[in-house]
Amino acid sequence: MNRARSTSSGIPVIAGGKPVRNDFLVFGVPQIEEDEIQEVVATLRSGWIGTGPKVNRFERQFAKYKNSQYAIAVNSCSAALHLSFLALGIGSGDEVITTPMSFGATANAIIHTGARPVFADCDRKTMNIDPAEIVKKITPRTKAILPLHFAGRPCPMDSIMTIAKKHNLRVIEDCAHAIETKFKGTSAGRFGEVGCFSFYVTKNIITGEGGMVITCDHSIAEKLKIFALHGMSQDAWKRFSDDGYKHYTFVGAGYKYNMTDMQASLGIHQLPRVDRYLEKRRLLWERYDAGLRNLPLLTPPPSEPDTVHARHLYTILLDLDQLSVNRDFVLNALTKENIGVGVHYIALHMHPFYKQFLSSEDRFPNAAYVSERTISLPLSARLTEEDIEDVIVALNKILSHYRR
Ligand SMILES: *Cc1c(COP(=O)(O)O)cnc(C)c1O
């Protein structure tokens, strides 16, 4: 409404023109509806705001949605990943193969256990870890593979599971982008022994902060529960309920990783809408595909047959050969048009901290290629087709102006 529409022939703000919109389009804005607002208020009034019946309900809902035996709610996906490694007994002296095209939390979870992250390059188009690169990185110390379903596009799990079986490796899936994802009929997180999910504010459904681990192994589920709450014997929260006093026993030095009923109040209403939100993002996605067709950039490749792409991020790759400016210039130019953008990711091997985990022969040409060219455009069930149109107009203005 307070939007100054302009045309693709307009001058970018960064070159002296007017912005495409007057209000800032926030990147990754969550969709929050009245039901969860009421639920949070009801939780506050109930006096039970810690880990309790609503967490339990959210876990059961999530397990059902993922067709998993167990779901253990935690306070982040980072915690979920860390606990998963601990539950699988991975630690000092072990190596875990993962993708450099991810967020630091993926590699950090490995490092926190004392194990070493070993990076295997990604595919340039799908941005998912390349199974052929995984094979090259296997050593006698390799204990596990940690694939990430990038942007919600499933990794080639048939190849990855074949490699894992052949070399006797555990598989932990980073499903932070991939609640809705399926590969050939199987839900993401159900291939490996554990799958880890995020409900961080920008993710497909949100609990403010929050995460979930799914598994079908009873003993792993028990360990996850115990280590998520101080290392206390399980269901310690029940000691505050009315079915009799129970003593707790410490069985290890656990963590404070539990989810609270305040967070679960959001989750229990968000989860039933997860596929409706996906459908909305799919429509916005198609709008982007059509509107960006003739620009010097690559749009995400179509999803493979017999898969569900969770469409968490719409990531373009700029064709730098056709532009007189670099990616960071375009990021700035879009921000000046009042379009919020993201970068997923600057590959982990390019950050100084992770250099210590590289070997001298390590090269990641595809991850480096993506890192220099990628831009994530706003995508959320909360956005309108007009919002997407603004992004398209802004990109048209900028890329036409700086086209070689
Ligand atoms: C968001 C994210 C995480 C961490 O999730 P939190 O819930 O914020 O801890 C881990 N891995 C990837 C790929 C992510 O995008």
Short mmCIF file of C-alpha atoms and ligand atoms in Angstrom, two decimals:
data_model
loop_
_atom_site.label_atom_id
_atom_site.label_comp_id
_atom_site.label_asym_id
_atom_site.label_seq_id
_atom_site.Cartn_x
_atom_site.Cartn_y
_atom_site.Cartn_z
CA MET A 1 0.00 0.00 0.00
CA ASN A 2 2.84 2.38 0.83
CA ARG A 3 4.73 0.87 -2.02
CA ALA A 4 6.26 2.88 -4.83
CA ARG A 5 6.14 0.47 -7.77
CA SER A 6 8.69 1.07 -10.48
CA THR A 7 9.64 -0.78 -13.63
CA SER A 8 12.51 -2.94 -14.73
CA SER A 9 13.89 0.00 -16.70
CA GLY A 10 14.20 2.05 -13.49
CA ILE A 11 17.50 3.18 -12.03
CA PRO A 12 18.72 1.20 -9.00
CA VAL A 13 18.85 3.11 -5.71
CA ILE A 14 22.54 2.35 -5.53
CA ALA A 15 22.94 4.32 -8.80
CA GLY A 16 20.68 7.20 -7.68
CA GLY A 17 17.15 5.88 -8.35
CA LYS A 18 14.10 5.28 -6.15
CA PRO A 19 13.53 2.09 -4.11
CA VAL A 20 11.13 -0.56 -5.37
CA ARG A 21 9.31 -0.45 -2.04
CA ASN A 22 9.16 1.96 0.89
CA ASP A 23 8.85 -0.65 3.66
CA PHE A 24 11.66 -3.15 4.18
CA LEU A 25 10.84 -6.70 3.08
CA VAL A 26 12.25 -8.80 5.94
CA PHE A 27 14.07 -11.96 4.86
CA GLY A 28 12.63 -15.16 6.35
CA VAL A 29 9.75 -13.53 8.21
CA PRO A 30 7.74 -16.19 10.10
CA GLN A 31 4.02 -16.79 9.69
CA ILE A 32 2.44 -16.65 13.17
CA GLU A 33 -1.31 -17.10 13.56
CA GLU A 34 -3.87 -16.43 16.27
CA ASP A 35 -4.11 -20.07 17.49
CA GLU A 36 -0.50 -20.17 18.69
CA ILE A 37 -0.73 -16.69 20.19
CA GLN A 38 -3.72 -17.88 22.25
CA GLU A 39 -1.90 -21.12 23.14
CA VAL A 40 1.16 -19.26 24.46
CA VAL A 41 -1.11 -17.06 26.57
CA ALA A 42 -2.97 -20.13 27.88
CA THR A 43 0.36 -21.75 28.75
CA LEU A 44 1.43 -18.66 30.67
CA ARG A 45 -1.85 -18.64 32.57
CA SER A 46 -1.59 -22.37 33.31
CA GLY A 47 1.52 -21.83 35.41
CA TRP A 48 3.29 -24.73 33.68
CA ILE A 49 5.71 -23.04 31.30
CA GLY A 50 8.63 -25.47 31.44
CA THR A 51 8.89 -28.91 29.83
CA GLY A 52 5.52 -30.56 30.22
CA PRO A 53 2.43 -31.88 28.47
CA LYS A 54 2.62 -29.56 25.45
CA VAL A 55 6.16 -30.65 24.64
CA ASN A 56 4.93 -34.22 24.92
CA ARG A 57 2.05 -33.47 22.55
CA PHE A 58 4.33 -31.75 20.03
CA GLU A 59 6.70 -34.73 20.09
CA ARG A 60 3.87 -37.17 19.39
CA GLN A 61 2.53 -34.97 16.58
CA PHE A 62 5.96 -34.65 15.02
CA ALA A 63 6.73 -38.37 15.24
CA LYS A 64 3.43 -39.06 13.50
CA TYR A 65 4.10 -36.50 10.76
CA LYS A 66 7.54 -37.97 10.08
CA ASN A 67 6.30 -41.56 10.43
CA SER A 68 8.94 -42.08 13.11
CA GLN A 69 8.83 -44.17 16.26
CA TYR A 70 10.30 -41.49 18.51
CA ALA A 71 10.65 -37.72 18.45
CA ILE A 72 12.59 -35.88 21.15
CA ALA A 73 12.05 -32.12 21.38
CA VAL A 74 15.07 -29.96 22.21
CA ASN A 75 15.85 -26.24 22.26
CA SER A 76 17.60 -26.08 18.86
CA CYS A 77 18.75 -28.11 15.90
CA SER A 78 22.31 -27.42 17.03
CA ALA A 79 21.48 -29.20 20.29
CA ALA A 80 19.76 -31.97 18.32
CA LEU A 81 22.89 -32.57 16.24
CA HIS A 82 25.21 -32.50 19.26
CA LEU A 83 23.05 -34.95 21.22
CA SER A 84 22.75 -37.25 18.23
CA PHE A 85 26.51 -37.64 17.96
CA LEU A 86 26.78 -38.27 21.70
CA ALA A 87 23.97 -40.84 21.58
CA LEU A 88 25.77 -42.66 18.75
CA GLY A 89 29.00 -42.67 20.76
CA ILE A 90 30.95 -40.51 18.32
CA GLY A 91 33.78 -38.51 19.84
CA SER A 92 37.49 -37.91 20.11
CA GLY A 93 39.59 -39.57 17.38
CA ASP A 94 36.59 -40.05 15.07
CA GLU A 95 35.95 -38.36 11.73
CA VAL A 96 32.56 -37.30 10.39
CA ILE A 97 32.09 -36.45 6.72
CA THR A 98 29.87 -33.46 6.05
CA THR A 99 29.26 -30.70 3.54
CA PRO A 100 31.11 -27.37 3.52
CA MET A 101 27.97 -25.78 2.03
CA SER A 102 26.21 -25.36 5.36
CA PHE A 103 25.81 -23.28 8.46
CA GLY A 104 28.52 -23.50 11.14
CA ALA A 105 26.18 -25.39 13.49
CA THR A 106 26.53 -28.51 11.32
CA ALA A 107 30.31 -28.75 11.70
CA ASN A 108 30.30 -27.35 15.26
CA ALA A 109 28.14 -30.24 16.49
CA ILE A 110 30.87 -32.61 15.33
CA ILE A 111 33.64 -30.51 16.89
CA HIS A 112 31.81 -30.30 20.25
CA THR A 113 32.05 -34.09 20.60
CA GLY A 114 35.82 -34.02 20.03
CA ALA A 115 35.48 -35.57 16.56
CA ARG A 116 36.84 -33.95 13.41
CA PRO A 117 34.66 -32.64 10.59
CA VAL A 118 35.89 -33.77 7.18
CA PHE A 119 34.39 -31.83 4.30
CA ALA A 120 33.26 -33.37 1.01
CA ASP A 121 32.40 -30.98 -1.82
CA CYS A 122 28.83 -30.33 -2.95
CA ASP A 123 27.12 -30.52 -6.31
CA ARG A 124 27.17 -27.12 -7.98
CA LYS A 125 23.51 -27.15 -9.02
CA THR A 126 21.72 -28.86 -6.12
CA MET A 127 24.24 -27.59 -3.53
CA ASN A 128 23.87 -30.98 -1.79
CA ILE A 129 26.86 -33.09 -0.75
CA ASP A 130 28.21 -35.17 -3.66
CA PRO A 131 28.30 -38.93 -2.87
CA ALA A 132 31.39 -39.39 -5.09
CA GLU A 133 33.22 -36.82 -2.93
CA ILE A 134 32.12 -38.62 0.27
CA VAL A 135 33.79 -41.83 -0.91
CA LYS A 136 37.07 -39.98 -1.48
CA LYS A 137 37.12 -38.79 2.13
CA ILE A 138 36.60 -42.11 3.91
CA THR A 139 39.50 -43.21 6.17
CA PRO A 140 39.78 -45.87 8.90
CA ARG A 141 38.75 -43.15 11.37
CA THR A 142 35.51 -42.26 9.58
CA LYS A 143 32.51 -43.07 11.79
CA ALA A 144 29.61 -41.18 10.27
CA ILE A 145 28.19 -39.11 7.44
CA LEU A 146 26.23 -35.92 8.15
CA PRO A 147 24.38 -34.86 5.00
CA LEU A 148 22.31 -31.66 4.88
CA HIS A 149 19.22 -31.53 2.68
CA PHE A 150 20.14 -28.12 1.32
CA ALA A 151 17.23 -25.66 1.06
CA GLY A 152 14.91 -28.64 1.55
CA ARG A 153 15.99 -30.49 -1.61
CA PRO A 154 16.67 -34.11 -0.64
CA CYS A 155 20.23 -35.44 -0.91
CA PRO A 156 20.63 -38.56 -3.09
CA MET A 157 19.97 -40.76 -0.07
CA ASP A 158 20.07 -44.05 -2.01
CA SER A 159 23.74 -43.45 -2.91
CA ILE A 160 24.60 -42.12 0.53
CA MET A 161 23.01 -45.08 2.34
CA THR A 162 24.79 -47.52 0.01
CA ILE A 163 28.13 -45.91 0.88
CA ALA A 164 27.27 -45.94 4.59
CA LYS A 165 26.35 -49.62 4.56
CA LYS A 166 29.43 -50.60 2.59
CA HIS A 167 31.78 -48.80 4.99
CA ASN A 168 29.77 -49.41 8.17
CA LEU A 169 29.14 -45.71 8.83
CA ARG A 170 26.36 -44.11 10.88
CA VAL A 171 24.17 -41.52 9.15
CA ILE A 172 22.87 -38.41 10.93
CA GLU A 173 20.71 -36.17 8.73
CA ASP A 174 20.73 -32.40 9.13
CA CYS A 175 17.07 -31.71 8.32
CA ALA A 176 17.09 -28.06 9.43
CA HIS A 177 15.62 -27.12 6.02
CA ALA A 178 13.77 -30.34 5.44
CA ILE A 179 10.68 -30.93 7.60
CA GLU A 180 8.51 -31.70 4.54
CA THR A 181 11.25 -33.28 2.42
CA LYS A 182 10.85 -36.77 0.95
CA PHE A 183 13.12 -38.87 -1.23
CA LYS A 184 11.48 -41.73 -3.14
CA GLY A 185 8.66 -42.02 -0.63
CA THR A 186 10.79 -41.84 2.53
CA SER A 187 10.72 -38.79 4.75
CA ALA A 188 13.96 -36.87 5.38
CA GLY A 189 15.40 -37.86 8.74
CA ARG A 190 14.18 -41.46 8.32
CA PHE A 191 17.17 -42.67 6.30
CA GLY A 192 19.83 -42.35 8.97
CA GLU A 193 19.57 -43.54 12.55
CA VAL A 194 18.71 -39.97 13.55
CA GLY A 195 17.34 -36.88 11.83
CA CYS A 196 17.64 -33.38 13.30
CA PHE A 197 15.17 -30.54 12.73
CA SER A 198 15.08 -26.81 13.46
CA PHE A 199 12.22 -24.50 14.42
CA TYR A 200 14.40 -21.41 14.46
CA VAL A 201 12.63 -18.15 13.50
CA THR A 202 13.42 -18.35 9.80
CA LYS A 203 12.62 -22.04 9.30
CA ASN A 204 9.56 -23.59 7.66
CA ILE A 205 7.74 -23.81 11.00
CA ILE A 206 8.93 -22.04 14.11
CA THR A 207 8.87 -22.25 17.90
CA GLY A 208 11.06 -19.17 18.45
CA GLU A 209 14.00 -21.42 19.18
CA GLY A 210 13.60 -25.15 19.01
CA GLY A 211 14.60 -28.43 17.48
CA MET A 212 13.66 -32.09 17.26
CA VAL A 213 15.46 -35.39 16.86
CA ILE A 214 13.68 -38.35 15.32
CA THR A 215 14.80 -41.96 15.57
CA CYS A 216 13.30 -45.43 15.41
CA ASP A 217 15.87 -46.91 17.83
CA HIS A 218 14.63 -47.21 21.41
CA SER A 219 18.03 -47.09 23.09
CA ILE A 220 19.10 -44.03 21.07
CA ALA A 221 15.81 -42.33 21.99
CA GLU A 222 16.43 -43.05 25.69
CA LYS A 223 19.94 -41.59 25.53
CA LEU A 224 18.72 -38.51 23.69
CA LYS A 225 16.06 -37.84 26.33
CA ILE A 226 18.45 -38.31 29.22
CA PHE A 227 21.24 -36.18 27.77
CA ALA A 228 18.80 -33.43 26.75
CA LEU A 229 17.91 -32.93 30.43
CA HIS A 230 21.04 -32.85 32.60
CA GLY A 231 21.68 -36.59 32.34
CA MET A 232 18.77 -37.35 34.64
CA SER A 233 16.93 -40.64 34.39
CA GLN A 234 14.14 -40.24 31.91
CA ASP A 235 10.89 -38.35 32.14
CA ALA A 236 12.23 -36.33 35.04
CA TRP A 237 9.65 -33.65 34.29
CA LYS A 238 6.96 -36.05 35.44
CA ARG A 239 8.20 -35.67 39.00
CA PHE A 240 6.31 -32.38 39.12
CA SER A 241 3.05 -33.93 38.00
CA ASP A 242 0.34 -35.36 40.19
CA ASP A 243 0.98 -39.09 39.76
CA GLY A 244 3.19 -39.36 42.82
CA TYR A 245 6.65 -38.12 43.76
CA LYS A 246 9.57 -39.70 41.91
CA HIS A 247 13.26 -39.43 42.70
CA TYR A 248 15.64 -38.74 39.85
CA THR A 249 19.02 -40.33 39.31
CA PHE A 250 21.94 -38.85 37.41
CA VAL A 251 23.32 -41.29 34.91
CA GLY A 252 25.73 -38.93 33.12
CA ALA A 253 26.80 -35.32 32.65
CA GLY A 254 24.02 -34.19 30.36
CA TYR A 255 23.02 -30.84 28.92
CA LYS A 256 20.23 -28.33 29.34
CA TYR A 257 18.77 -28.84 25.88
CA ASN A 258 15.09 -29.38 26.68
CA MET A 259 12.23 -27.63 24.90
CA THR A 260 9.65 -25.77 26.99
CA ASP A 261 5.84 -25.75 26.83
CA MET A 262 6.01 -22.08 25.78
CA GLN A 263 7.90 -23.14 22.66
CA ALA A 264 5.77 -26.23 22.07
CA SER A 265 2.68 -23.99 22.24
CA LEU A 266 3.81 -22.55 18.92
CA GLY A 267 4.82 -25.90 17.44
CA ILE A 268 1.56 -27.75 18.06
CA HIS A 269 -0.30 -25.20 15.94
CA GLN A 270 2.41 -24.62 13.33
CA LEU A 271 2.97 -28.28 12.48
CA PRO A 272 -0.56 -29.01 11.19
CA ARG A 273 -0.07 -26.11 8.73
CA VAL A 274 3.34 -27.20 7.47
CA ASP A 275 2.07 -28.54 4.14
CA ARG A 276 -0.25 -25.60 3.57
CA TYR A 277 2.72 -23.26 4.09
CA LEU A 278 4.77 -25.36 1.68
CA GLU A 279 2.07 -25.04 -0.97
CA LYS A 280 2.12 -21.26 -0.53
CA ARG A 281 5.92 -21.16 -0.91
CA ARG A 282 5.64 -23.39 -3.98
CA LEU A 283 3.39 -20.80 -5.65
CA LEU A 284 5.79 -17.98 -4.76
CA TRP A 285 8.66 -20.16 -6.03
CA GLU A 286 6.96 -20.54 -9.43
CA ARG A 287 6.54 -16.78 -9.55
CA TYR A 288 10.27 -16.34 -9.06
CA ASP A 289 11.08 -18.99 -11.69
CA ALA A 290 8.93 -17.18 -14.25
CA GLY A 291 10.00 -13.63 -13.34
CA LEU A 292 13.74 -14.25 -13.28
CA ARG A 293 13.93 -16.22 -16.53
CA ASN A 294 15.72 -13.69 -18.70
CA LEU A 295 18.26 -12.37 -16.22
CA PRO A 296 21.98 -13.21 -16.00
CA LEU A 297 21.49 -15.75 -13.22
CA LEU A 298 20.63 -19.38 -12.57
CA THR A 299 17.42 -20.21 -10.69
CA PRO A 300 17.26 -23.42 -8.60
CA PRO A 301 16.96 -26.54 -10.78
CA PRO A 302 13.52 -28.22 -10.80
CA SER A 303 13.01 -30.85 -8.12
CA GLU A 304 13.81 -34.42 -9.10
CA PRO A 305 10.94 -36.87 -9.81
CA ASP A 306 9.59 -38.83 -6.83
CA THR A 307 10.87 -36.28 -4.31
CA VAL A 308 9.33 -33.56 -2.16
CA HIS A 309 11.41 -30.38 -2.01
CA ALA A 310 10.65 -28.44 1.20
CA ARG A 311 11.45 -25.13 -0.56
CA HIS A 312 13.02 -23.52 2.47
CA LEU A 313 15.34 -21.23 0.50
CA TYR A 314 15.14 -19.79 -3.00
CA THR A 315 18.79 -19.44 -3.91
CA ILE A 316 19.94 -17.92 -7.20
CA LEU A 317 23.45 -18.03 -8.67
CA LEU A 318 24.57 -14.84 -10.40
CA ASP A 319 26.26 -15.21 -13.78
CA LEU A 320 29.26 -13.06 -12.90
CA ASP A 321 30.66 -13.29 -16.44
CA GLN A 322 27.70 -11.24 -17.63
CA LEU A 323 27.88 -8.64 -14.84
CA SER A 324 30.23 -5.74 -14.17
CA VAL A 325 29.73 -6.03 -10.38
CA ASN A 326 30.19 -8.86 -7.88
CA ARG A 327 27.69 -10.67 -5.65
CA ASP A 328 28.28 -8.50 -2.59
CA PHE A 329 27.52 -5.41 -4.67
CA VAL A 330 24.20 -6.95 -5.71
CA LEU A 331 23.41 -7.86 -2.07
CA ASN A 332 23.92 -4.22 -1.10
CA ALA A 333 21.96 -2.95 -4.06
CA LEU A 334 18.98 -5.19 -3.15
CA THR A 335 19.09 -4.07 0.48
CA LYS A 336 18.95 -0.44 -0.71
CA GLU A 337 15.81 -1.33 -2.70
CA ASN A 338 14.36 -2.42 0.70
CA ILE A 339 14.63 -6.09 -0.15
CA GLY A 340 16.05 -8.27 2.65
CA VAL A 341 18.40 -10.98 1.37
CA GLY A 342 20.52 -13.82 2.74
CA VAL A 343 23.58 -15.83 1.74
CA HIS A 344 23.44 -19.61 2.16
CA TYR A 345 26.33 -19.98 2.49
CA ILE A 346 29.88 -18.78 2.46
CA ALA A 347 31.27 -22.33 2.53
CA LEU A 348 32.69 -23.42 5.87
CA HIS A 349 36.17 -24.13 4.48
CA MET A 350 36.42 -20.43 3.56
CA HIS A 351 36.01 -19.30 7.19
CA PRO A 352 39.37 -19.00 8.97
CA PHE A 353 38.32 -21.12 11.96
CA TYR A 354 37.64 -24.26 9.92
CA LYS A 355 41.01 -24.16 8.10
CA GLN A 356 42.51 -26.23 10.94
CA PHE A 357 40.28 -29.14 9.91
CA LEU A 358 41.40 -29.16 6.28
CA SER A 359 44.10 -31.29 4.76
CA SER A 360 46.62 -29.78 2.35
CA GLU A 361 45.01 -31.42 -0.71
CA ASP A 362 41.50 -30.23 0.18
CA ARG A 363 39.81 -28.28 -2.63
CA PHE A 364 36.12 -27.49 -2.80
CA PRO A 365 35.65 -25.88 -6.21
CA ASN A 366 31.87 -26.27 -6.24
CA ALA A 367 31.29 -24.93 -2.74
CA ALA A 368 33.61 -22.01 -3.54
CA TYR A 369 31.76 -21.36 -6.82
CA VAL A 370 28.41 -21.23 -5.04
CA SER A 371 29.81 -19.11 -2.18
CA GLU A 372 30.82 -16.33 -4.57
CA ARG A 373 27.58 -16.24 -6.55
CA THR A 374 24.65 -17.19 -4.37
CA ILE A 375 21.88 -14.95 -3.06
CA SER A 376 18.84 -16.17 -1.12
CA LEU A 377 15.69 -14.23 -1.96
CA PRO A 378 12.82 -13.69 0.51
CA LEU A 379 10.56 -16.76 0.73
CA SER A 380 7.98 -17.34 3.44
CA ALA A 381 4.32 -18.35 3.68
CA ARG A 382 3.77 -14.86 5.08
CA LEU A 383 4.78 -13.13 1.82
CA THR A 384 2.39 -12.10 -0.92
CA GLU A 385 2.76 -12.39 -4.69
CA GLU A 386 3.22 -8.59 -4.71
CA ASP A 387 6.22 -8.96 -2.38
CA ILE A 388 7.77 -11.46 -4.79
CA GLU A 389 7.01 -9.12 -7.69
CA ASP A 390 8.95 -6.38 -5.89
CA VAL A 391 11.98 -8.64 -5.57
CA ILE A 392 11.76 -9.52 -9.27
CA VAL A 393 11.50 -5.85 -10.26
CA ALA A 394 14.45 -4.92 -8.03
CA LEU A 395 16.63 -7.69 -9.44
CA ASN A 396 15.63 -6.70 -12.98
CA LYS A 397 16.62 -3.09 -12.34
CA ILE A 398 19.96 -3.95 -10.77
CA LEU A 399 21.07 -6.72 -13.10
CA SER A 400 19.98 -4.86 -16.25
CA HIS A 401 21.87 -1.76 -15.12
CA TYR A 402 25.10 -3.66 -14.40
CA ARG A 403 24.90 -6.15 -17.26
CA ARG A 404 28.09 -6.23 -19.31
C1 LIG B 1 19.33 -23.30 11.13
C2 LIG B 1 20.31 -24.39 10.87
C3 LIG B 1 20.90 -25.13 11.90
C4 LIG B 1 20.75 -24.77 13.33
O1 LIG B 1 19.47 -24.70 13.75
P1 LIG B 1 19.18 -24.05 15.18
O2 LIG B 1 17.82 -24.55 15.49
O3 LIG B 1 19.23 -22.56 14.97
O4 LIG B 1 20.22 -24.52 16.10
C5 LIG B 1 21.70 -26.20 11.58
N1 LIG B 1 21.97 -26.52 10.30
C6 LIG B 1 21.46 -25.80 9.29
C7 LIG B 1 21.77 -26.20 7.91
C8 LIG B 1 20.63 -24.71 9.53
O5 LIG B 1 20.13 -24.00 8.52
#
